[in-house]
Each structure stands twice: as C-alpha cells, then as structure tokens.
Coordinates of C-alpha atoms in Angstrom, one line a residue:
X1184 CA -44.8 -59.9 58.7
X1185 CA -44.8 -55.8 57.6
X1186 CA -43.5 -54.7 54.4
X1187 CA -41.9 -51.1 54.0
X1188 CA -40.6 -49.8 51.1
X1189 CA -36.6 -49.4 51.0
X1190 CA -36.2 -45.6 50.9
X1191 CA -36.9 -44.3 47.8
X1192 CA -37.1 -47.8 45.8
X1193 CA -40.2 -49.5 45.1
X1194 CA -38.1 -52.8 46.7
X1195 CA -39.9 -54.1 49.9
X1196 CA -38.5 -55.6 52.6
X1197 CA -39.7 -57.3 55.7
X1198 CA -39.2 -55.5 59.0
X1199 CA -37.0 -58.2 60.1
X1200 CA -33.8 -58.8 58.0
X1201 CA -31.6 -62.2 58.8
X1202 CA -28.1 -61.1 60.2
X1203 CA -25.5 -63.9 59.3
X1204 CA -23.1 -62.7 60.6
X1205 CA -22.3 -66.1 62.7
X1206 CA -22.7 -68.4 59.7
X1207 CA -18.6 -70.1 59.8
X1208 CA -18.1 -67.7 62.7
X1209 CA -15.6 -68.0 66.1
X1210 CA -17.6 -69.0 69.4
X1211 CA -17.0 -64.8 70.6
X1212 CA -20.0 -64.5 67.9
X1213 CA -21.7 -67.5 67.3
X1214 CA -20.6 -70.3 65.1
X1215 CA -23.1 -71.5 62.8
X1216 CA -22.8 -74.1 60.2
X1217 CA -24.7 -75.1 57.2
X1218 CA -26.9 -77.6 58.9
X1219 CA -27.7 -74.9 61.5
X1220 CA -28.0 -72.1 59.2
X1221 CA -30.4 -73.8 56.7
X1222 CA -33.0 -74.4 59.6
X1223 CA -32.3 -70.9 60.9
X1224 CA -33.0 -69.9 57.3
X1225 CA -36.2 -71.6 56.9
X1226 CA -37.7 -70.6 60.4
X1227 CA -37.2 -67.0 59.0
X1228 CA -38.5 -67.4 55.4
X1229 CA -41.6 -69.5 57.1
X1230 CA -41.9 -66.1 59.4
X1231 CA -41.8 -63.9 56.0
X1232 CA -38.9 -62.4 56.1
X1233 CA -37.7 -61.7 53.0
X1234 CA -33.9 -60.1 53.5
X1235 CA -30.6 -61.2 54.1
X1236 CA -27.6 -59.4 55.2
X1237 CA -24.0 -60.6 55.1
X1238 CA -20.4 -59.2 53.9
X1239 CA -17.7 -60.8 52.2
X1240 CA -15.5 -60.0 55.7
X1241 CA -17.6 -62.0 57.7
X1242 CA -15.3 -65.1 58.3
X1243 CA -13.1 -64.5 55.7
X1244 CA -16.0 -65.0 53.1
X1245 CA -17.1 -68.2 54.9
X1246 CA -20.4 -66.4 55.7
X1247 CA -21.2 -65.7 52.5
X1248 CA -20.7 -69.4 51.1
X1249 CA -23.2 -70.5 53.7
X1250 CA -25.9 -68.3 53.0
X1251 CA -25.5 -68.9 49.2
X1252 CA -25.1 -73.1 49.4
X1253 CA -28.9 -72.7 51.9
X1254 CA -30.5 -70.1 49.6
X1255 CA -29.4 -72.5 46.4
X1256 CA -31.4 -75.7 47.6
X1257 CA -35.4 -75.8 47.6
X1258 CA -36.4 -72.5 45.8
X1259 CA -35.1 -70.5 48.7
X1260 CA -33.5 -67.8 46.7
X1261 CA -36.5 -66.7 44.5
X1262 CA -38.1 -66.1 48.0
X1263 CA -35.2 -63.7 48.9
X1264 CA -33.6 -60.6 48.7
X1265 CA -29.5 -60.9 49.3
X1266 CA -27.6 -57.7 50.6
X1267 CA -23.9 -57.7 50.9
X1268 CA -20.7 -55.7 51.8
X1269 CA -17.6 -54.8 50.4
X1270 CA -14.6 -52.4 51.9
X1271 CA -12.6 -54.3 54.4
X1272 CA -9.8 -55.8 53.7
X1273 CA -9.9 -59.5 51.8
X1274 CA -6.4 -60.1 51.0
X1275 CA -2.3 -59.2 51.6
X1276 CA -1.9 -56.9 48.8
X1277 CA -2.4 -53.1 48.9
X1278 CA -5.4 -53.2 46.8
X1279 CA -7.1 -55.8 48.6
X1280 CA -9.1 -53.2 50.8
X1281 CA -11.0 -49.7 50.5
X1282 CA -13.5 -48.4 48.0
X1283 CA -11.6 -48.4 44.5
X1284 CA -13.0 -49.3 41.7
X1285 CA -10.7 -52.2 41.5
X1286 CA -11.4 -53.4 44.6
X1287 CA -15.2 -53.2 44.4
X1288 CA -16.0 -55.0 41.1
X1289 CA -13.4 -57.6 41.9
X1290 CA -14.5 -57.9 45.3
X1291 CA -18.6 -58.2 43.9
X1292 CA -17.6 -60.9 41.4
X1293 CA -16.1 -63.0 44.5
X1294 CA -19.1 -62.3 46.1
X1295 CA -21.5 -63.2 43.3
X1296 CA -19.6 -66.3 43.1
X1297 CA -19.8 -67.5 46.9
X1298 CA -23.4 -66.6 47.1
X1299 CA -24.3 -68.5 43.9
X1300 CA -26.2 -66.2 42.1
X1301 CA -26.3 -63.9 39.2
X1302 CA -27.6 -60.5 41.3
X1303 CA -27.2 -59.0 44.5
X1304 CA -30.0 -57.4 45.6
X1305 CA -28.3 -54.9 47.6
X1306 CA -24.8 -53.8 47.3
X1307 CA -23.3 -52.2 50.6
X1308 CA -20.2 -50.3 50.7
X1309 CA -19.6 -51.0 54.5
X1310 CA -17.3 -48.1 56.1
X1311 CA -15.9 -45.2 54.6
X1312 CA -12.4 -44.8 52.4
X1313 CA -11.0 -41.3 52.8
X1314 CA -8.4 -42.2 50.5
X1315 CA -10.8 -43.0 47.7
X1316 CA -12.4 -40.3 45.4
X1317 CA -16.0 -40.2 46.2
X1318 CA -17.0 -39.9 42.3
X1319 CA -15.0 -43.1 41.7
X1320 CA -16.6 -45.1 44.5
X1321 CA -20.0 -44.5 43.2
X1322 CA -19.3 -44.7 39.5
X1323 CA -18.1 -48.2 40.4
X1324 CA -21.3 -48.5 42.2
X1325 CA -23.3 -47.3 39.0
X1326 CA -20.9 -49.5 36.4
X1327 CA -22.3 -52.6 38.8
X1328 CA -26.2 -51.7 38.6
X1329 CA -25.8 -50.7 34.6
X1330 CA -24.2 -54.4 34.0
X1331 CA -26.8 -56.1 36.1
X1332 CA -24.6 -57.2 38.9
X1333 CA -26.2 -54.9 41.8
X1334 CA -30.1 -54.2 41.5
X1335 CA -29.8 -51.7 44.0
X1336 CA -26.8 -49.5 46.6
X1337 CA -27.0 -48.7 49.9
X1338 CA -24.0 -47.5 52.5
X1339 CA -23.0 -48.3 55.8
X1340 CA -21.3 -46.6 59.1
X1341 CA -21.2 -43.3 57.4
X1342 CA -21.1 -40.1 58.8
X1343 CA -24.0 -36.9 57.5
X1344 CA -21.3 -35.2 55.5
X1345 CA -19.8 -38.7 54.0
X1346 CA -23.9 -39.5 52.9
X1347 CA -23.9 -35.9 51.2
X1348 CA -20.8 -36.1 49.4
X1349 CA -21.9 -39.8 48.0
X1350 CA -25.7 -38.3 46.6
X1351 CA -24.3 -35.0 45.5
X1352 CA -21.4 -37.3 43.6
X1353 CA -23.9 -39.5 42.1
X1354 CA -26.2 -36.9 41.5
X1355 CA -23.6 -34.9 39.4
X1356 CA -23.7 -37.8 36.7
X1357 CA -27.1 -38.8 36.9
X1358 CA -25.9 -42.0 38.4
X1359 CA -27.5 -44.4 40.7
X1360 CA -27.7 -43.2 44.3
X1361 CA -27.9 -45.1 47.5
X1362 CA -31.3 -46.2 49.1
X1363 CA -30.3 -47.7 52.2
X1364 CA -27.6 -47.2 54.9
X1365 CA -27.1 -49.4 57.4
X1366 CA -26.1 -48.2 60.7
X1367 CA -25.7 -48.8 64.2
X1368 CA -28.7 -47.7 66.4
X1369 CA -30.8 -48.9 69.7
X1370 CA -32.1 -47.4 72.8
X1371 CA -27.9 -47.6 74.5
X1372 CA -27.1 -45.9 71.4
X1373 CA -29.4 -43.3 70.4
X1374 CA -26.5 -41.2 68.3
X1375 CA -27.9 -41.9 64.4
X1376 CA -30.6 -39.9 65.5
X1377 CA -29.2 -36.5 65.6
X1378 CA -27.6 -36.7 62.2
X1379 CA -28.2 -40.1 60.2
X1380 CA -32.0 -40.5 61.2
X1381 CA -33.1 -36.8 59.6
X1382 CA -30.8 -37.5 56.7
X1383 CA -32.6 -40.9 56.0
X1384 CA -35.9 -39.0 56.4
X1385 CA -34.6 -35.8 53.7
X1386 CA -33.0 -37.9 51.4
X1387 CA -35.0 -41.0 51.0
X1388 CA -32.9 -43.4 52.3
X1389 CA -34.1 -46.8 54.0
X1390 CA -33.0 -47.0 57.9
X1391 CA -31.5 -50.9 58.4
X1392 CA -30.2 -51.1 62.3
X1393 CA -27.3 -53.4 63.0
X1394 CA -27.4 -54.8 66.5
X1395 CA -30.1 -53.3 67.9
X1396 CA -29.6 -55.1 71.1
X1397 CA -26.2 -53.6 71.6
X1398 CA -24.3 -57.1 71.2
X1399 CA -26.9 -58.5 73.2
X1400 CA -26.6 -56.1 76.1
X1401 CA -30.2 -55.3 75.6
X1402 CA -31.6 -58.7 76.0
X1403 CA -32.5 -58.5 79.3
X1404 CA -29.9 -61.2 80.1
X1405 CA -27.0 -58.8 81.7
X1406 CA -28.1 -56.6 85.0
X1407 CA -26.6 -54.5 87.8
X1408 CA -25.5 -57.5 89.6
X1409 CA -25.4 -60.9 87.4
X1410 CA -24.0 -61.2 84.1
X1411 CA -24.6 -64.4 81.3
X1412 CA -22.1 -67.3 81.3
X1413 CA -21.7 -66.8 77.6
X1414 CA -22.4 -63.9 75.0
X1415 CA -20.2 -61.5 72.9
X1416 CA -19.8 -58.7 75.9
X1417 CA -18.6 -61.5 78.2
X1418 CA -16.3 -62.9 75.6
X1419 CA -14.7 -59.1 75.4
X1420 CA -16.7 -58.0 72.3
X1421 CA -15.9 -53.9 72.1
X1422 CA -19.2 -53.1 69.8
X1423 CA -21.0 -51.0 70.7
X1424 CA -18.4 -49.3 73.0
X1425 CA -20.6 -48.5 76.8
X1426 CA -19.4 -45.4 78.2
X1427 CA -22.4 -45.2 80.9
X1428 CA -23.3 -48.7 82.8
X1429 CA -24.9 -46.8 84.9
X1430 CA -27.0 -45.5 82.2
X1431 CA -27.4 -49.1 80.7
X1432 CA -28.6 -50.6 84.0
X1433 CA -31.1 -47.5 84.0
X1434 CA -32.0 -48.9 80.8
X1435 CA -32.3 -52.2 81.1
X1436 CA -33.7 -52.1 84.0
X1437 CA -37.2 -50.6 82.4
X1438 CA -36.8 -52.6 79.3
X1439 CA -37.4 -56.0 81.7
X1440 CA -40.1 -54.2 83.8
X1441 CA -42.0 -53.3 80.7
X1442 CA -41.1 -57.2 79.8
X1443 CA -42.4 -58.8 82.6
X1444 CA -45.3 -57.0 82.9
X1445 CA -46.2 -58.2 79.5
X1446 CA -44.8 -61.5 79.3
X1447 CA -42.1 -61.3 76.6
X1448 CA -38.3 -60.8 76.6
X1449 CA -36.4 -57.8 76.9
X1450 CA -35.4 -58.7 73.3
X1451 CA -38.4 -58.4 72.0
X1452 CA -39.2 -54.8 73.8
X1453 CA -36.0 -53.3 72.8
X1454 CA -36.5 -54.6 68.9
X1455 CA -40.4 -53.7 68.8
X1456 CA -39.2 -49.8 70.3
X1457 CA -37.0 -49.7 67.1
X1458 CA -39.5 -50.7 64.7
X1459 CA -41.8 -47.8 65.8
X1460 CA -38.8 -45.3 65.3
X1461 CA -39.2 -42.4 62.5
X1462 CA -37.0 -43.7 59.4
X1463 CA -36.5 -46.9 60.8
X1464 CA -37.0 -49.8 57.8
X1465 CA -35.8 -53.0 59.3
X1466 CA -33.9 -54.6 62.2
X1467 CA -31.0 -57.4 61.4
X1468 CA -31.7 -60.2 63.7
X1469 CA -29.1 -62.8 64.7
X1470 CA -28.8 -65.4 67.2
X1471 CA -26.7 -68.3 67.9
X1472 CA -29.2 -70.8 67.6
X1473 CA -33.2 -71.6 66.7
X1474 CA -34.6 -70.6 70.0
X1475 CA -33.1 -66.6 69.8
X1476 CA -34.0 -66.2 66.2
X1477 CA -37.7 -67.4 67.5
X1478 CA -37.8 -64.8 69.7
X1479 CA -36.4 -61.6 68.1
X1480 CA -38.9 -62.7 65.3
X1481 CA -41.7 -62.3 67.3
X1482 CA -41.5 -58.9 68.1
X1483 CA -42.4 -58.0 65.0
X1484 CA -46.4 -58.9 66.3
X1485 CA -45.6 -56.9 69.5
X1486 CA -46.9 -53.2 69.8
X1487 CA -45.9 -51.5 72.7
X1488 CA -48.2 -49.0 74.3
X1489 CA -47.8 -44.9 74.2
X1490 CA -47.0 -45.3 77.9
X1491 CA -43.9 -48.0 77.5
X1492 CA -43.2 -46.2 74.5
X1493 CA -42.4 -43.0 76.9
X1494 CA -41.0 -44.6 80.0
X1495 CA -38.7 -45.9 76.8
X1496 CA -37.6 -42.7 75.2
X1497 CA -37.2 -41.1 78.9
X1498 CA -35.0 -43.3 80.2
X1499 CA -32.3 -43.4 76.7
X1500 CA -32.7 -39.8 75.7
X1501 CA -29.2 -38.2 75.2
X1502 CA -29.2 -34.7 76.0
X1503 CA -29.5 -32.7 72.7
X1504 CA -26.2 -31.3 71.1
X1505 CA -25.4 -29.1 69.1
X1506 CA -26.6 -26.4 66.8
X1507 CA -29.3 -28.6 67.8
X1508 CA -30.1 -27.2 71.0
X1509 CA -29.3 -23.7 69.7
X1510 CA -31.8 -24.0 66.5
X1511 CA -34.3 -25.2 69.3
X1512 CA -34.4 -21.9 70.7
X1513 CA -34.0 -19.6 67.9
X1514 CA -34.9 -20.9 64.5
X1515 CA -37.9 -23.0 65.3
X1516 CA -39.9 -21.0 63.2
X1517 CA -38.2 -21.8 59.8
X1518 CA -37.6 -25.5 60.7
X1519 CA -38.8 -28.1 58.7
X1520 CA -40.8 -31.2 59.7
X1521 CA -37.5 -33.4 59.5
X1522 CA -35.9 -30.6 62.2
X1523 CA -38.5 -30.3 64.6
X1524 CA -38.8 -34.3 64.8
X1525 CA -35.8 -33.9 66.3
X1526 CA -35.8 -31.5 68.6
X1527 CA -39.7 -32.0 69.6
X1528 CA -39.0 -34.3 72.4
X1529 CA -36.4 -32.0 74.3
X1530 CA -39.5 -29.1 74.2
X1531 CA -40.6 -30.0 78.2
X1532 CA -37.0 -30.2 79.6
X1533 CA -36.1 -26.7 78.1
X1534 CA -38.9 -25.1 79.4
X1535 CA -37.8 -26.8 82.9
X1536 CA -34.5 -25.3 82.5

C-alpha cells in the first residue's frame, strides 16, 4: 500500500481510505452490520489502509457507532486514522444543523462519544453554511484542535471561492487551516478539475475523492443495453446527477475494453486512473460486502499504461470553460505551473480548431 502525505501535514495516509458509509445503512446503499463491518474492517487494515471516513449523518449516527465498537476491539484503533463530518442536520431544533459554533463542538463531542475515542484524526465540515460567518466556523475548528479534540481539519463539497474565504479567515488569526477537502471526482465527473484540483495543488490541500465510481456507474456493471438487478442507480440514487448517458456509455465502454484486455474490473481501471491524477491523495472505497471491497483494494497494485491512460482522458475530457479557454490563448506566458496543468491537455484540439 502507497503512503502520501495529507496536503500540507506531515499525516500519511494510504491511497485507499474505507468509506462506511453503509455501516447501519438502508438496502438503496448497502446495509452493513457490525459482524459485516468488522471483517470488512480487517480485510482493509490487513491490505494497509490506514483511513477511515464516516459522518455523524450517515444513518442517523448509526455509522459512526459501528466503526467506533470494530475499531475498539483488538488494537484496531492504534492502527488507524478516523475522519468524520459534521453540518447536516442531527436533530428537530433550529440549531441542530449548519456550521455554528454551537453546533460543531456539540456535534464533535457526540461524535467523539459514538466512535469511542478521545481524538479525531480528521475533522470535516461536510457542505457549506452561507448563513454562518466564515471566521466563526473556523475558530470553532481552531478551539477543537487547541483542546485536543481534532488533530487535524479538512472541508468538503466546497466551491474555489468558499476554500479561499475559509484559509484567508483562518489565516487572519493565525489559526489552524484545512489540509484536506473531500470532494466528488471521477472520470463521469471531471468538474473538481477546473477549480478544486488547482486549488488543492496552490494551497496545499490533500485531494480525498468520494465515489469515484459514480455510485457504481463506473463498475463496469451498467452498459448501453443491460443494467444490474441491484445497485444505488437502480434503486433511484440521484448522486452523481448524469446529464450525458451517451457520454457515460462512451465511457464505460473504454473503461471495460481497457479491463478485459487486462483482466481486472472496470472498478479497478476507473480507481487506478484516479490515483494517477495531479492532487489526488486517496480514493474512499465502499462496497456492500467482502468480495467489492477485495477488489477496489486491488487497484491500488494496478498501473495503467500511458496508452490507457490517454484513450482514458480522451474519452471524459469536458470541453474547457471559462476564462480558462480565454487565459489558454492569451496569457499563457505568465501562467504558472498549477494553470498550465490545466489547460495543457486542450493544447491539440485548439490548434485543430
């Protein structure tokens, strides 16, 4: 298992992170109990991954209890590094959601309490409150770190400006800033990159990717014309939205190719392409039972060539927006490395055009 430092931390964390999303979950996502979850737990720690993710929404806190009654038995939690979540909302009264100071220590103690521990490793706040000053959020954040609560902060499913505002906010006091965001990225979704990728890459922040196989969609398992008994998109899951199937099929359709041809699943394709991304740190795996987490894990080993690399990026480039596409053709000569990254792979379709 690789190691990469998380953003600007000297934390390191294994390319793969556990998702447990479906520990105590509904059958539209998996439902996995605490038998289940404490062999899923071991097959990954015996695999050397190091990092959990959860959130105290998922199941109503259920998921949380789980992963903190497994990680309590057998010396598991001095082998692992527990990230969490707090925003949504956890209870009927008007302070029970959002990015206030009341909610997130209150809502940290509750987690600190269902995971069983003394520290979280890494403290997510996991969408953004407009309603909330920024400078209280992350003082709140700070207060959490200071007291020995939180070792470090990270974000998640914010926009570039929201990321700024929180590091110019926390730089202001000299206060902790975040090292991580998690976000939402794969080869059907290939947004993060025009704004959340170079900002990652600037300002030092770790890259984890939530469903990186779309909800599954990139498993190889859904095609043009035969769809899985059972998974999240059957069961009318809306994440990530697909504006394109044509585009999807288009994708899909080289993911297997490149997946048959080297005897693997398009699962293990789509994850290994994300691990080779610029600013990418680690992928959250999940699966609903042994077999699935088996194979995402092993694409960690799996290196795909420059060739499926390209057929890869070809086939899921978005065309470039902008100013993008404007600073392409007039300011490339006072661009910085993080900039022409981006724009670098457009170069041979704008001298088509």
């Amino acid at each position: 298992m690789e190691y990469r430092l998380l953003g600007r931390s000297g934390l390191k964390v294994s390319v793969m992170t556990m998702g447990t999303m479906t520990f105590g979950g509904s059958e539209r996502i998996g439902n996995t109990d605490q038998a289940s979850a404490a062999r899923q737990v071991d097959m990954c720690l015996d695999a050397g991954i190091n990092f959990y993710d959860t959130a105290n929404v998922y199941n109503a806190g259920v998921s949380e209890e789980i992963l903190g009654e497994v990680l309590s038995e057998n010396g598991r939690r001095e082998r692992a590094l527990v990230a969490t979540k707090v925003r949504f909302k956890m209870g009927e009264g008007p302070n029970q959601i959002g990015l206030s100071r009341h909610h997130i220590i209150e809502q940290c103690k509750a987690s600190l309490k269902r995971l069983k521990t003394d520290h979280i490793d890494l403290y997510q706040v996991h969408e953004w409150d407009g309603q909330t000053p920024i400078e209280e959020t992350m003082e709140a954040l700070d207060t959490l770190v200071r007291h020995g609560h939180v070792r470090y902060i990270g974000c998640s499913n914010y926009s570039g400006w929201h990321i700024m505002k929180a590091l110019m906010a926390a730089g202001a006091r000299h206060g902790e800033r975040f090292v991580s965001q998690q976000i939402h990225y794969s080869l059907h979704s290939r947004d993060a990159e025009f704004e959340l990728v170079p900002i990652g890459q600037d300002q030092g922040l770790g890259i984890l990717v939530w469903s990186p196989l779309a909800g599954g969609l990139l498993s190889g398992k859904y095609r043009r014309d035969s769809q899985p008994d059972s998974g999240r998109h059957v069961g009318g899951f809306r994440e990530p939205p697909v504006y394109d199937w044509d585009k999807l099929y288009d994708i899909i359709d080289v993911v297997v190719e490149i997946a048959e041809a080297r005897g693997v699943s398009g699962a293990q394709v789509a994850l290994s392409w994300l691990l080779g991304r610029p600013g990418v740190t680690s992928v959250i795996i999940g699966g609903r039972n042994e077999k699935q987490f088996a194979d995402n894990i092993a694409a960690a080993d799996l290196v795909l060539s420059d060739e499926e690399r390209a057929r890869l990026d070809a086939v899921s480039r978005p065309p470039l927006l902008y100013p993008y596409w404007h600073q392409s053709f007039t300011a490339q000569d006072r661009l910085s490395k993080v900039d022409l990254d981006l724009i670098a792979p457009y170069a041979e379709e704008f001298k088509r055009g």
